[in-house]
Each structure stands twice: as structure tokens, then as C-alpha cells.
Amino acid sequence: MTGAPQHETSPEHPAPTDQIRRVRRFNRTVTERVGVLHDHYLGRSRPVGEARLLWEIGGRPQDVRRLRERLGLDSGYLSRLLRSLETDGLVVVEPKPRDRRVRTVRLTSAGRAERSVLDARSDELAGSLLQPLNSAQRARLVAAMAEVDRLLTAATVAVDVVDPDHPDARWCLESYFAELQEAFDTGFEPGRSLLPDAGELRPPKGLFLVARLYGDPVGCAGLKLPHGAAAEVKRMWVAPDARGLGLARRFLAELESEAARHGHDTLRLDTNKALASAIGLYRSAGFREVPAFNDEPYAHHWFEKRITLPAAAE
Amino acid sequence: MTGAPQHETSPEHPAPTDQIRRVRRFNRTVTERVGVLHDHYLGRSRPVGEARLLWEIGGRPQDVRRLRERLGLDSGYLSRLLRSLETDGLVVVEPKPRDRRVRTVRLTSAGRAERSVLDARSDELAGSLLQPLNSAQRARLVAAMAEVDRLLTAATVAVDVVDPDHPDARWCLESYFAELQEAFDTGFEPGRSLLPDAGELRPPKGLFLVARLYGDPVGCAGLKLPHGAAAEVKRMWVAPDARGLGLARRFLAELESEAARHGHDTLRLDTNKALASAIGLYRSAGFREVPAFNDEPYAHHWFEKRITLPAAAE
DNA sequence: GTCATTCTCTGACCTTAGTCAGAGAACCGA
DNA sequence: TCGGTTCTCTGACTAAGGTCAGAGAATGAC
């Protein structure tokens, strides 16, 4: 409260700088409270690095390389950490049968025990944040935390153009088809649908986006960019885990600006009546329902939106 | 989203464990995003420790001991950090004229320049958190962050029993009187009021609480515990900076349980009509207005509450 | 079968962060 | 003016966290 000097701002409604000021206040408070306590609690019995690692290995065996990526560690350093956990009898590191260059790590039962100690500490930390508050305050804090968590997670999702044959893309598409199969009362056979072949979603005839969270794919969206016709959104899907992050809206915005950048002035799409929330999304994103512009057997609704190059955003 | 194993819980409304689970999710997301980025941005040119220090010194000269307390550093360590900043020409350390044991630190102009670089980095970090979000999401994130910030700050406030002659207590009382002087249309002279002398707010005749945030006093509250009469709240005050943290309510709860612990079954207080929000607080905390029980010249309202030993709280 | 590549590990090295035990200067109260 | 206290500093030390340059095994492409 006494605290650091502040910018001088005074707008009525939160201007960008005002937002930034508040984010900074948040960062400060949170790193002080959560950060300090976090290290304090976690590090009581072993270095934070080891604790984090133990934690990240978790239930199932993990490839060393994956851990390295996930935690962003130097391979030498990680190796040493693993050695240390190994001599403490907490993990076992062994070559992976299919590719003996790669090694996998799994927790021993001692490791699992240690991990559950860390778990308890983490609970303790969480409790210590709530403890001084009365129950109304607790409820509000938890709700606000959930909102921050959700939105920061959303901000962490990276959307990239990838080839539709990339493993992450394929994984998304398979999940998407599986979901359609469930959702449509007619079922869904990819073969019967008017699906563009991969070539149509690859430059120069189109493009394909994959969203990833901490390296794991969590959604995809394709765009057809036919010569002399409207651009078309295809195969947009968001993993159930990643819903509520505004990702679909982000895909649409991205595709829209890509389409505009390629000289298209109309974006369209078709969809199935079973996908009610998608339909709501399209409407609220500015799409208008139009007569069928193709004879996709699985489609019940067709939408269209006039697009323009966005003004210098940000 | 893929993320760590979770507890198994399923209550309708957030049970304690459910709250704790959410707090943990929050901690995880936030330390990953904010923590990592924070160190990354801040530490680009110099160690985080030095950067934090540079930051904390800020505009005005600071006593070394104050910095030490504030940042919770070992005196040897702090000394070394200062030496390092000094050889870089960023700060000047000199004995304080009034007490030459104490030394004060201030930034040189180079130090101020360096600090504004850090400032810019911090803005950059804040920006990078907002950047991937659309404007509605940004607004919601910022609002939720402000809520988290406020409540975590509230949870950081420590309330302790101190002697009413302690400098922190005196500071609070002076601020309190100064504020009454402003607020009452009659002004306020402590001498004319029925103020208990300090002895009455000191065990065994009473007690005095001071709330501190990061070591700085931010509020106080006194309690009279007269033999054979109702316990009485006196001199409750919260610093303007610290309002909205639920601190007054916390004081009341604390005093109430202290009074009950000392065998009192009634808590009472008087207040001035100018203190409208305090009056609202008393009512909502379960106090009922009663006829005057004293002839305090500055009082317009008298309140009373029946109290009992709280059931095992938490 | 050869060669380039991928993956993990080891050794050598470095900075940061922090602790602890005094030393020495300045101050304060009696 | 003496003795205890307060405050800062120095030296000696430690652990954590991390980087870098290979070495060596396994693999895949040709």
C-alpha cells in the first residue's frame, strides 16, 4: 500500500496504461505472496528444482526430453537433477525400448511418497493464503483466482500455422472427427463429407492453424482460400479441456485477418444443427445466416461475413 | 490443461478442498506465467536481487535497515548488494546525519536511469500478459487481478497486540486524531474527549491492536476490559490506503473474541454521526443501536452487541 | 556399412543468493 | 565516562541453479 512509485494516469475508464499499472500491482503482490511462500513451502526438504521435477514427472513414465522441454531446462542440468533423485531412490531412469537413445523416468514408490508430501505442502500453501480471510472473502478470492487462471491460460495458448499433416494437426483432426461422430445424430463418416483434402488447407490454397498450450495441441482451424470465391472456414475445433478460453473466437479473428490479407472480402462456413454453441459463436462474431452455398450432407446452417483488413490493431 | 493430477472432489458448492484445489491451479498458472516472465524480464541486465533492491530504493533516500526489513534480507547480504550497486555508480550510501550508525541510500541519476529501464521491462511484462487477449478478456483479466491483489493484500495484513505507546501505535493514533479533526464539523480535540489513557488499553485493563502491512502500520483498534462492565471498542482506525480490505471487520471480530475470552458478554462502542460508513459496518457486524451509555461529547450513536465465545473457528 | 543426427550424460566452470560470526563505529542511559 | 546496544560491514563459507563443450551410444538415411 505504501509501495512503489506509480505512473501518473487518471483516465475515467481503464486506458491501456492503467491496465498495465494494475497488472503490475498484481504481479508484485502475487510474486511476493505466492512466489515467496511457494519456494518456502516447497523447498523445505529439497531444492525447488528437484521438487518441480518430481512434481512434473507425476504418475506416468516420462521421456527425459519431454521433461526438458516442459520445464525449459538445460540437458546437462536436468541430467544432474535426475541423477540426484535417482541416488535418493525416488526415480528410475531407463532407456526407452523403442528408441534406446531416449530415456524414460518414472517414480519409485518412495518417489510417489515424496511427491505426496509436496502435494500436502502445496495444499498447506493454498490454505495459508486463504486462512486470514473470512469466508465471504475466501469465496471472492477463489472466484477471482479462477478467472485470472482461466484468462492467463488463454493468454498462454499459442496459435501457429502448421502443415495439416503435422502430428499435432492430425491429432486435432482425429479428435474432431471422433467428436462429430458422437455429436451428430446421424453419426459422421469423414468420407461422406465435403472435406477438403489436406492440400486445400496448405499454402497457397489455404492454411491450417493449431493452438497449443505448453506444447500440447488444444485446437485447430482450417481456411480455404479459393481463387475468385469466398474464403471458407473448415474444421474448427477446440479440445474440451480448453473450452471457455475464447479460443474459437481467436481462431475466427485470425482466419478473418488471414483471409483479408489474401484479398478476400467474404468469409463463410457451414455447420451442423447439433453444434449449437458454435452457431451462437458465429452469430456473435458477426456472421449472418445465408442460403446453402454448397451441398455438404452434414450441414444444416450456412453463414457468411463480410470482412475487411483490420485497422492497425493492438 | 493437460496438467497435474488433481484431487478427487465433487461438492456442489466449493468445499474447502475445492477452494484449495483452485488456489493451487492459480498458483501454478501464475508462477509459470508471471514468475518465469518476471525473472526473465527483470533479470536481463542484472541479478534479480539487485534489481529488486534498486526498485525498492525508489525515489527517496532510504535507511538501510528499513530496506533490510522490507525485503527481508540478511544484513551481510544487503550490504554486499549495496556495495555492488555502489561500484556500478547507481547508488550513494552515506551515514545519516542524525544517527551516524544508520546509513541511507539514494539513487544517483545513473541509478534512476537504470530503474526506469526496469520500469519499462515491467510494463513490457504486463503488456505481454495482456497482449494475446481481446479487449473484453483484457478488461476481465484486469478486474480479476485487482480483486486477487486486494484480497491477497488483505490476507497479508498482520494484526498484533502491541503496547499503545509503541511507535506504530502512536502513529496510528495521531493519524486517527488528525482524521477526526478533519471529519467532525466541530473539529476534534483529544483533550475534550472521554479518551481512555493508555493504561486502560494495556493488559490487564484492556488491549491494543495494530495491523501492519509489510511492516508498515495500517490500522489500530483498542479494547477496554473493565471489571464488571461491558467491554468497549475504542479508537478503531484504518489507514485510507488500506480501506476496502475488510480490516475493520477483522478488528471487530478479533476484539469480540478477545472480549469473550476475558469473560465479557457484551461489547459496546460510541461513534460520531460523521462516520457514516463505520456506522454501517457496526450494524452489519451485528451491533444494535442503544441509548447513550456515556456522555462522550463527540458521540452521537451508541452501539452494543451480545457476544459469546466463538465456536472453534476456521 | 557408413555417416550424420539425435539424445543423454559427464566434467569443468560460473553466478546468484544466502548464512554466520565477528569487528568496529556510533549512540544512549546512568 | 563507561558499558551495553544498535547498526553496518567484512570475510569465510555454502548451496542452488545453471551454462558449455564435448564424449559416447543408438538410430536413421542412403
XYZ file of C-alpha atoms (C1' of nucleotides) in Angstrom:
688
model
C 0.000 0.000 0.000
C 2.814 2.341 0.763
C 4.564 0.670 -2.080
C 6.317 1.631 -5.209
C 6.048 4.862 -7.121
C 3.311 4.774 -9.637
C 2.731 6.061 -13.095
C 0.682 9.152 -13.222
C -2.529 8.311 -15.000
C -6.044 9.400 -14.411
C -8.403 8.322 -17.190
C -12.027 7.621 -16.400
C -12.050 4.221 -17.938
C -9.070 1.899 -17.754
C -6.760 3.101 -20.510
C -4.037 0.706 -21.610
C -1.508 2.204 -19.230
C -3.959 1.950 -16.425
C -4.467 -1.689 -17.191
C -0.751 -2.182 -17.235
C -0.402 -0.450 -13.920
C -2.908 -2.801 -12.402
C -1.318 -5.851 -13.903
C 1.945 -4.727 -12.380
C 0.416 -4.304 -8.966
C -0.940 -7.788 -9.311
C 2.402 -9.187 -10.362
C 4.056 -7.597 -7.424
C 1.595 -8.789 -4.836
C 1.386 -12.242 -6.273
C 5.100 -12.829 -6.629
C 5.593 -11.636 -3.096
C 2.863 -13.735 -1.571
C 2.647 -16.769 -3.785
C 6.209 -16.808 -5.002
C 7.909 -16.470 -1.684
C 5.574 -18.847 0.070
C 5.764 -21.261 -2.791
C 9.510 -21.619 -2.600
C 9.361 -21.635 1.132
C 6.889 -24.446 1.394
C 8.105 -26.473 -1.477
C 11.750 -26.154 -0.728
C 11.622 -27.275 2.854
C 13.029 -30.702 2.225
C 14.697 -30.436 -1.137
C 15.764 -27.867 -3.726
C 12.936 -26.327 -5.671
C 14.393 -27.604 -8.906
C 14.180 -31.199 -7.770
C 10.754 -30.659 -6.291
C 9.430 -29.190 -9.520
C 10.879 -32.087 -11.428
C 9.445 -34.686 -9.075
C 6.149 -32.997 -9.451
C 6.264 -32.824 -13.200
C 7.147 -36.496 -13.614
C 3.961 -37.360 -11.818
C 2.129 -40.620 -12.231
C 3.194 -41.893 -15.620
C 6.651 -42.537 -17.042
C 8.018 -39.574 -18.969
C 10.638 -39.171 -21.645
C 13.561 -37.124 -20.450
C 13.383 -34.897 -23.495
C 9.787 -34.094 -22.813
C 10.608 -33.062 -19.272
C 13.400 -30.936 -20.592
C 11.099 -29.104 -22.943
C 8.331 -28.771 -20.473
C 10.484 -27.312 -17.745
C 12.802 -25.498 -20.111
C 15.951 -26.949 -18.589
C 19.437 -27.407 -19.919
C 20.060 -31.051 -20.716
C 23.139 -31.203 -18.506
C 21.315 -29.675 -15.625
C 18.307 -31.941 -15.961
C 20.562 -34.928 -16.152
C 22.192 -33.950 -12.890
C 18.850 -33.402 -11.215
C 17.713 -36.829 -12.315
C 20.923 -38.365 -11.038
C 20.332 -36.787 -7.701
C 16.746 -38.025 -7.468
C 17.946 -41.420 -8.607
C 20.547 -41.754 -5.884
C 17.857 -40.812 -3.385
C 15.862 -43.719 -4.740
C 12.948 -41.555 -5.827
C 13.018 -42.223 -9.549
C 14.168 -44.844 -12.004
C 15.658 -43.778 -15.323
C 15.819 -46.387 -18.058
C 16.235 -46.478 -21.815
C 13.035 -46.479 -23.781
C 12.619 -49.858 -25.501
C 11.616 -48.467 -28.896
C 14.451 -45.965 -29.113
C 17.252 -46.601 -26.744
C 18.739 -43.153 -27.108
C 15.726 -41.721 -25.355
C 15.360 -42.421 -21.662
C 12.232 -42.516 -19.603
C 11.831 -41.626 -15.975
C 9.266 -42.934 -13.534
C 8.714 -42.507 -9.829
C 9.503 -45.331 -7.455
C 7.128 -45.843 -4.580
C 9.453 -43.736 -2.442
C 9.203 -41.095 -5.139
C 5.445 -41.208 -5.043
C 5.543 -40.851 -1.281
C 7.822 -37.847 -1.540
C 5.604 -36.359 -4.137
C 2.588 -36.657 -1.938
C 4.474 -34.774 0.745
C 4.972 -31.982 -1.743
C 1.327 -32.240 -2.522
C 0.431 -31.722 1.089
C 2.740 -28.728 1.248
C 1.059 -27.242 -1.737
C -2.289 -27.634 -0.030
C -0.822 -26.015 3.022
C 0.363 -23.069 0.972
C -3.039 -22.658 -0.582
C -4.581 -22.852 2.842
C -2.231 -20.240 4.213
C -3.351 -17.801 1.553
C -6.975 -18.273 2.480
C -6.542 -18.605 6.196
C -6.586 -14.937 7.265
C -9.744 -14.261 5.272
C -13.331 -14.643 6.300
C -15.497 -16.951 4.283
C -17.033 -14.309 2.024
C -13.585 -13.027 1.183
C -12.363 -16.529 0.545
C -15.116 -17.201 -1.900
C -14.387 -13.994 -3.735
C -10.678 -14.648 -3.802
C -11.138 -18.130 -5.169
C -13.521 -16.900 -7.844
C -11.174 -14.146 -8.914
C -8.282 -16.564 -8.956
C -10.212 -18.909 -11.198
C -10.859 -16.028 -13.589
C -7.220 -14.977 -13.618
C -6.153 -18.557 -14.082
C -8.506 -19.028 -16.986
C -7.501 -15.854 -18.749
C -3.788 -16.274 -18.193
C -4.122 -19.773 -19.534
C -5.919 -18.339 -22.522
C -3.091 -15.879 -22.988
C -0.584 -18.704 -22.868
C -2.145 -20.575 -25.762
C -0.013 -20.151 -28.860
C -1.651 -20.284 -32.276
C 0.597 -21.216 -35.197
C 0.273 -22.054 -38.836
C 1.253 -25.678 -39.347
C 1.049 -28.211 -42.104
C -2.198 -30.204 -41.924
C -0.083 -33.371 -41.923
C 1.820 -32.378 -38.827
C 1.212 -34.875 -35.992
C -0.393 -32.186 -33.841
C -2.727 -31.257 -36.668
C -3.637 -34.881 -37.294
C -4.298 -35.428 -33.628
C -6.689 -32.480 -33.559
C -8.474 -33.642 -36.671
C -8.919 -37.143 -35.358
C -10.304 -35.805 -32.095
C -12.581 -33.536 -34.072
C -13.964 -36.340 -36.208
C -14.430 -38.532 -33.169
C -16.396 -35.784 -31.557
C -18.594 -35.198 -34.584
C -19.281 -38.920 -34.702
C -20.622 -38.609 -31.153
C -22.462 -35.348 -31.596
C -24.375 -35.839 -34.838
C -27.479 -37.986 -34.537
C -26.573 -39.333 -37.987
C -23.039 -40.157 -36.889
C -20.216 -38.869 -39.033
C -18.126 -40.509 -41.712
C -15.350 -38.285 -42.984
C -15.612 -39.986 -46.381
C -19.186 -38.789 -46.997
C -18.426 -35.190 -46.109
C -17.232 -32.463 -48.446
C -13.897 -32.315 -46.679
C -11.149 -30.563 -48.471
C -8.081 -32.701 -48.868
C -5.059 -31.597 -46.930
C -3.688 -29.832 -49.980
C -6.518 -27.315 -49.851
C -5.575 -26.267 -46.327
C -1.944 -25.722 -47.171
C -0.417 -22.693 -48.822
C -1.068 -21.356 -51.345
C -4.589 -22.812 -51.438
C -5.314 -22.338 -47.768
C -3.810 -22.698 -44.356
C -4.168 -24.614 -41.153
C -3.826 -23.330 -37.599
C -3.042 -25.322 -34.500
C -3.324 -23.930 -30.981
C -1.019 -25.330 -28.345
C -0.849 -24.991 -24.615
C 2.531 -25.819 -23.097
C 3.332 -27.652 -26.271
C 0.211 -29.814 -26.297
C -2.251 -29.247 -29.133
C -5.615 -27.973 -27.912
C -7.406 -26.915 -31.056
C -7.260 -26.356 -34.774
C -8.873 -24.415 -37.594
C -8.508 -24.567 -41.357
C -9.048 -21.929 -44.007
C -9.687 -22.429 -47.717
C -8.603 -19.577 -49.931
C -10.068 -20.429 -53.344
C -9.303 -18.162 -56.291
C -12.174 -15.874 -57.066
C -14.502 -17.218 -54.388
C -15.199 -16.601 -50.734
C -12.708 -17.829 -48.174
C -14.047 -20.665 -46.085
C -13.551 -21.814 -42.523
C -13.180 -25.569 -42.173
C -12.576 -27.983 -39.339
C -12.508 -25.614 -36.470
C -12.246 -27.489 -33.212
C -11.281 -26.770 -29.620
C -10.357 -29.529 -27.164
C -12.917 -29.930 -24.377
C -10.252 -29.099 -21.806
C -9.504 -25.820 -23.494
C -13.039 -24.540 -23.887
C -14.056 -21.309 -22.271
C -10.758 -19.683 -23.139
C -12.102 -17.742 -26.081
C -10.019 -19.833 -28.394
C -12.651 -20.305 -31.095
C -13.163 -16.575 -31.244
C -9.447 -16.138 -31.536
C -9.301 -18.635 -34.398
C -12.055 -16.786 -36.209
C -10.335 -13.465 -35.789
C -7.082 -14.950 -37.012
C -8.671 -16.604 -40.036
C -10.588 -13.483 -40.849
C -7.499 -11.357 -40.992
C -5.650 -14.001 -42.968
C -8.469 -14.148 -45.483
C -8.498 -10.379 -45.776
C -4.746 -10.325 -46.137
C -5.125 -12.688 -49.093
C -7.556 -10.365 -50.783
C -10.837 -11.998 -49.839
C -13.784 -9.897 -48.803
C -16.109 -12.649 -47.630
C -15.645 -15.456 -45.157
C -18.096 -18.304 -44.979
C -18.727 -21.610 -43.315
C -21.257 -24.359 -42.888
C -22.215 -26.149 -39.736
C -24.416 -28.826 -38.234
C -27.504 -28.110 -36.125
C -26.020 -30.225 -33.320
C -23.292 -27.649 -32.769
C -25.484 -25.117 -31.025
C -22.799 -23.220 -29.202
C -20.761 -22.897 -32.381
C -23.775 -21.405 -34.099
C -24.115 -18.885 -31.289
C -20.469 -18.042 -31.650
C -20.748 -17.405 -35.385
C -23.678 -15.075 -34.908
C -21.988 -13.143 -32.164
C -18.811 -12.905 -34.236
C -20.759 -11.083 -36.949
C -21.728 -13.936 -39.274
C -25.154 -13.841 -40.931
C -27.022 -16.960 -41.871
C -27.325 -17.351 -45.662
C -28.858 -19.909 -48.041
C -26.848 -23.074 -48.618
C -23.814 -22.349 -50.769
C -22.797 -25.993 -51.038
C -24.376 -29.412 -50.628
C -22.410 -30.646 -47.659
C -24.557 -33.507 -46.373
C -23.781 -32.823 -42.727
C -24.587 -29.110 -42.851
C -27.844 -27.510 -41.716
C -26.733 -23.908 -41.500
C -24.607 -21.708 -43.708
C -23.039 -18.464 -42.561
C -21.243 -15.601 -44.171
C -19.426 -12.497 -43.067
C -18.096 -9.520 -44.967
C -14.544 -8.853 -43.940
C -12.012 -6.104 -44.389
C -8.424 -5.686 -43.479
C -8.456 -4.794 -39.810
C -7.255 -1.332 -38.922
C -3.860 -1.361 -37.240
C -4.929 -3.334 -34.214
C -3.443 -3.651 -30.764
C -4.949 -28.176 -19.159
C -3.244 -31.487 -19.523
C -1.550 -30.627 -16.304
C -1.067 -32.157 -12.927
C -3.121 -34.856 -11.295
C -5.969 -33.483 -9.320
C -7.699 -34.252 -6.104
C -10.947 -36.025 -6.473
C -13.700 -33.758 -5.201
C -17.192 -33.115 -6.368
C -19.215 -30.970 -3.974
C -21.906 -28.694 -5.291
C -20.560 -25.619 -3.640
C -16.856 -25.021 -3.223
C -15.891 -27.040 -0.166
C -12.593 -26.141 1.473
C -10.695 -28.727 -0.522
C -12.242 -27.495 -3.697
C -11.156 -23.983 -2.866
C -7.703 -25.243 -2.162
C -7.603 -27.075 -5.453
C -8.462 -23.885 -7.271
C -5.952 -21.839 -5.374
C -3.347 -24.387 -6.361
C -4.283 -24.203 -10.009
C -3.961 -20.469 -9.749
C -0.574 -20.696 -8.060
C 0.657 -22.966 -10.735
C -0.503 -20.905 -13.657
C 0.627 -17.685 -12.129
C 4.077 -18.828 -11.112
C 4.596 -20.244 -14.554
C 3.436 -17.197 -16.406
C 4.177 -14.302 -14.127
C 7.047 -15.806 -12.195
C 9.056 -17.012 -15.102
C 8.427 -13.942 -17.185
C 9.084 -11.717 -14.236
C 12.556 -13.063 -13.644
C 13.172 -13.185 -17.311
C 12.327 -9.575 -17.933
C 13.732 -8.184 -14.777
C 16.919 -10.151 -14.759
C 18.027 -9.356 -18.244
C 20.680 -6.879 -17.262
C 21.358 -7.575 -13.604
C 20.640 -10.096 -10.884
C 17.100 -10.105 -9.609
C 18.295 -9.301 -6.113
C 19.946 -6.093 -7.235
C 17.023 -5.205 -9.418
C 14.574 -5.658 -6.572
C 16.740 -3.509 -4.375
C 17.138 -0.780 -6.952
C 13.422 -0.818 -7.326
C 12.706 -0.680 -3.649
C 15.001 2.249 -3.024
C 12.983 4.256 -5.453
C 12.746 7.999 -5.424
C 13.572 8.993 -1.881
C 16.576 8.196 0.281
C 16.058 5.127 2.427
C 17.582 3.842 5.602
C 19.473 0.632 5.076
C 17.727 -1.026 7.987
C 14.370 -0.237 6.525
C 15.333 -1.825 3.241
C 16.571 -4.833 5.116
C 13.279 -5.288 6.886
C 11.226 -4.589 3.874
C 12.987 -7.067 1.652
C 13.708 -9.496 4.450
C 17.412 -9.694 3.679
C 20.379 -10.672 5.777
C 22.374 -7.618 6.727
C 25.570 -9.002 5.274
C 23.882 -9.841 2.033
C 22.214 -6.481 1.719
C 25.484 -4.771 2.443
C 27.120 -6.644 -0.384
C 24.310 -5.844 -2.781
C 24.638 -2.175 -1.927
C 28.373 -2.325 -2.438
C 27.825 -3.794 -5.852
C 25.310 -1.133 -6.862
C 27.633 1.495 -5.464
C 30.601 0.384 -7.545
C 28.340 0.483 -10.570
C 27.643 4.090 -9.670
C 23.923 3.543 -9.271
C 23.520 4.450 -5.626
C 25.199 6.516 -2.950
C 25.341 5.221 0.607
C 26.084 7.733 3.346
C 25.705 7.990 7.087
C 22.513 9.571 8.279
C 23.313 12.944 9.879
C 21.131 12.460 12.934
C 22.405 8.996 13.755
C 25.613 8.083 12.095
C 25.247 4.379 12.792
C 22.381 4.276 10.362
C 23.163 4.699 6.700
C 20.895 5.990 3.997
C 20.893 5.017 0.370
C 19.753 7.089 -2.565
C 19.826 6.602 -6.290
C 22.255 8.550 -8.415
C 20.991 9.809 -11.738
C 22.505 6.714 -13.338
C 20.564 4.706 -10.779
C 17.350 6.441 -11.683
C 18.014 5.751 -15.334
C 18.616 2.081 -14.638
C 15.497 1.959 -12.580
C 13.415 3.361 -15.360
C 14.744 0.638 -17.608
C 13.438 -1.892 -15.126
C 10.232 0.031 -15.087
C 9.900 -0.302 -18.800
C 10.598 -4.014 -18.581
C 7.901 -4.395 -16.019
C 5.470 -2.631 -18.323
C 6.582 -4.904 -21.091
C 5.886 -7.937 -18.948
C 2.444 -6.677 -18.054
C 1.806 -5.972 -21.701
C 2.900 -9.436 -22.730
C 0.335 -10.945 -20.407
C -2.453 -8.894 -21.930
C -1.284 -8.951 -25.494
C -2.829 -12.219 -26.703
C -6.238 -11.318 -25.310
C -9.032 -9.403 -26.921
C -10.228 -6.286 -25.208
C -13.148 -7.856 -23.354
C -10.851 -10.514 -21.997
C -8.312 -7.923 -21.008
C -10.833 -5.977 -19.043
C -11.961 -9.092 -17.242
C -8.434 -10.182 -16.518
C -7.500 -6.824 -15.107
C -10.598 -6.725 -12.944
C -9.991 -10.201 -11.598
C -6.359 -9.349 -10.963
C -7.364 -6.301 -8.988
C -9.642 -8.470 -6.873
C -6.952 -11.044 -6.263
C -4.488 -8.316 -5.473
C -6.830 -6.704 -2.999
C -7.681 -9.920 -1.222
C -4.138 -11.249 -1.108
C -3.081 -7.907 0.284
C -5.804 -8.233 2.876
C -4.517 -11.687 3.729
C -1.020 -10.285 4.138
C -2.017 -7.783 6.777
C -0.847 -8.961 10.166
C -2.773 -7.941 13.278
C -0.852 -7.976 16.546
C -1.343 -6.897 20.125
C 1.071 -4.075 20.881
C 1.589 -1.580 23.644
C -0.332 1.641 22.986
C 2.934 3.524 23.428
C 4.660 1.635 20.657
C 5.692 3.992 17.842
C 3.424 2.201 15.380
C 0.502 2.555 17.768
C 1.240 6.223 18.319
C 1.492 6.820 14.617
C -1.920 5.260 14.078
C -3.461 7.263 16.891
C -2.053 10.519 15.600
C -3.361 9.784 12.125
C -6.686 8.873 13.643
C -6.988 12.110 15.607
C -5.914 14.138 12.600
C -8.622 12.465 10.594
C -11.302 13.095 13.205
C -10.235 16.716 13.319
C -10.991 16.873 9.599
C -14.144 14.814 9.648
C -16.114 16.273 12.543
C -17.818 19.561 11.815
C -16.960 20.546 15.378
C -13.311 19.621 14.922
C -11.757 17.303 17.431
C -9.626 17.975 20.484
C -8.395 14.781 22.125
C -8.381 16.593 25.491
C -12.160 17.169 25.462
C -12.961 13.569 24.620
C -13.523 10.740 27.069
C -10.398 9.029 25.857
C -9.056 6.291 27.989
C -5.468 6.851 28.997
C -3.002 4.410 27.524
C -3.079 2.332 30.696
C -6.680 1.381 30.014
C -5.756 -0.135 26.679
C -2.956 -2.230 28.078
C -3.257 -5.571 29.846
C -4.821 -6.340 32.197
C -7.275 -3.427 31.782
C -7.533 -3.710 28.012
C -5.512 -4.222 24.891
C -4.454 -2.506 21.737
C -4.164 -3.982 18.259
C -2.075 -2.720 15.383
C -2.392 -4.002 11.833
C 0.681 -3.912 9.655
C 1.282 -4.448 6.000
C 4.865 -5.285 5.091
C 5.892 -3.852 8.402
C 4.094 -0.533 7.983
C 1.230 0.185 10.352
C -2.091 0.488 8.552
C -4.652 0.495 11.335
C -5.364 0.117 15.003
C -8.101 -0.755 17.457
C -8.308 -0.599 21.226
C -10.390 -2.577 23.673
C -11.320 -1.660 27.236
C -11.999 -4.603 29.519
C -13.437 -3.019 32.674
C -14.276 -5.222 35.638
C -17.951 -5.948 35.867
C -18.946 -3.830 32.884
C -19.263 -4.257 29.138
C -16.109 -4.404 27.047
C -15.688 -1.364 24.866
C -14.159 -0.731 21.460
C -12.070 2.441 21.299
C -10.007 4.204 18.677
C -10.562 1.898 15.784
C -8.985 3.297 12.663
C -7.882 2.039 9.249
C -5.449 3.965 7.075
C -7.055 5.354 3.910
C -4.661 3.291 1.797
C -5.771 0.106 3.490
C -9.503 0.562 3.251
C -11.608 -1.935 1.394
C -9.571 -4.830 2.739
C -12.111 -5.829 5.358
C -9.695 -4.786 8.047
C -12.225 -3.039 10.291
C -14.389 -6.117 10.238
C -11.377 -8.174 11.139
C -10.570 -5.870 14.055
C -14.117 -6.198 15.325
C -14.028 -9.962 15.098
C -10.710 -10.026 16.892
C -11.839 -7.686 19.657
C -15.057 -9.562 20.038
C -13.323 -12.849 20.611
C -10.823 -11.223 22.976
C -13.634 -9.707 24.993
C -15.409 -13.041 25.158
C -12.198 -14.741 26.133
C -11.920 -12.337 29.057
C -15.361 -13.234 30.248
C -17.376 -10.351 28.831
C -20.752 -10.955 27.259
C -21.361 -7.517 25.819
C -19.281 -5.350 23.523
C -20.145 -1.705 23.052
C -18.896 1.436 21.402
C -19.820 5.016 20.642
C -19.359 6.893 17.419
C -19.846 10.196 15.671
C -22.526 10.838 13.071
C -19.837 11.921 10.593
C -18.525 8.372 10.414
C -21.306 7.028 8.269
C -19.510 4.045 6.849
C -18.354 2.982 10.307
C -21.959 3.094 11.461
C -22.953 0.873 8.577
C -20.189 -1.519 9.484
C -21.302 -1.765 13.103
C -24.845 -2.547 12.089
C -23.808 -5.170 9.597
C -21.481 -6.703 12.154
C -24.430 -7.318 14.451
C -24.381 -4.234 16.677
C -27.693 -2.694 17.758
C -28.083 0.983 18.486
C -28.768 1.629 22.191
C -29.327 4.710 24.354
C -26.247 6.652 25.367
C -24.245 4.753 27.947
C -21.749 7.561 28.491
C -21.527 11.294 27.929
C -18.769 11.381 25.372
C -19.160 14.819 23.848
C -18.199 13.698 20.347
C -20.601 10.749 20.234
C -23.988 10.735 18.505
C -24.609 7.000 18.364
C -24.088 4.197 20.833
C -23.989 0.553 19.852
C -23.977 -2.732 21.628
C -23.605 -6.382 20.755
C -24.096 -9.528 22.758
C -21.116 -11.779 22.307
C -20.183 -15.332 23.097
C -17.051 -17.365 22.745
C -16.874 -18.284 19.101
C -17.201 -21.952 18.263
C -13.930 -23.481 17.116
C -13.476 -21.243 14.117
C -11.520 -21.677 10.907
C 28.157 -50.324 -43.813
C 28.921 -45.533 -43.347
C 27.855 -41.066 -41.927
C 25.194 -37.607 -39.982
C 21.955 -36.922 -36.427
C 19.681 -37.421 -32.029
C 19.814 -37.955 -27.271
C 21.791 -38.208 -22.735
C 25.462 -37.823 -19.780
C 29.903 -36.005 -17.558
C 33.250 -32.667 -16.202
C 34.536 -28.054 -15.650
C 33.065 -23.852 -14.709
C 30.274 -19.700 -13.215
C 26.903 -16.551 -10.884
C 23.463 -15.751 -7.646
C 21.649 -16.000 -3.269
C 22.199 -16.555 1.135
C 24.148 -17.672 6.098
C 27.055 -16.863 10.081
C 30.368 -14.949 13.132
C 32.505 -11.365 14.464
C 34.697 -6.366 14.128
C 34.178 -1.661 14.634
C 31.799 2.744 14.795
C 28.215 5.396 16.850
C 24.896 6.098 20.204
C 22.343 6.076 24.733
C 21.458 5.949 29.619
C 23.213 6.016 34.111
C 32.773 8.143 31.051
C 31.604 3.514 30.999
C 29.056 -0.441 29.401
C 25.596 -2.164 26.796
C 23.158 -1.704 22.497
C 22.351 -0.699 17.700
C 23.752 -0.700 13.129
C 26.590 -1.777 9.193
C 30.243 -4.012 7.180
C 33.767 -7.761 6.054
C 35.432 -12.342 5.492
C 34.604 -17.063 5.025
C 31.599 -20.282 3.601
C 27.655 -22.991 1.322
C 24.059 -24.487 -1.789
C 21.356 -23.846 -5.689
C 20.859 -23.145 -10.291
C 22.664 -23.035 -14.487
C 25.899 -22.933 -18.905
C 29.038 -25.028 -22.177
C 31.799 -28.242 -24.608
C 32.375 -32.417 -25.728
C 32.011 -37.846 -25.283
C 29.605 -41.843 -26.357
C 25.662 -44.738 -27.513
C 21.836 -45.520 -30.577
C 19.408 -44.558 -34.603
C 18.021 -43.437 -39.442
C 19.022 -42.293 -44.252
C 21.373 -43.608 -48.063
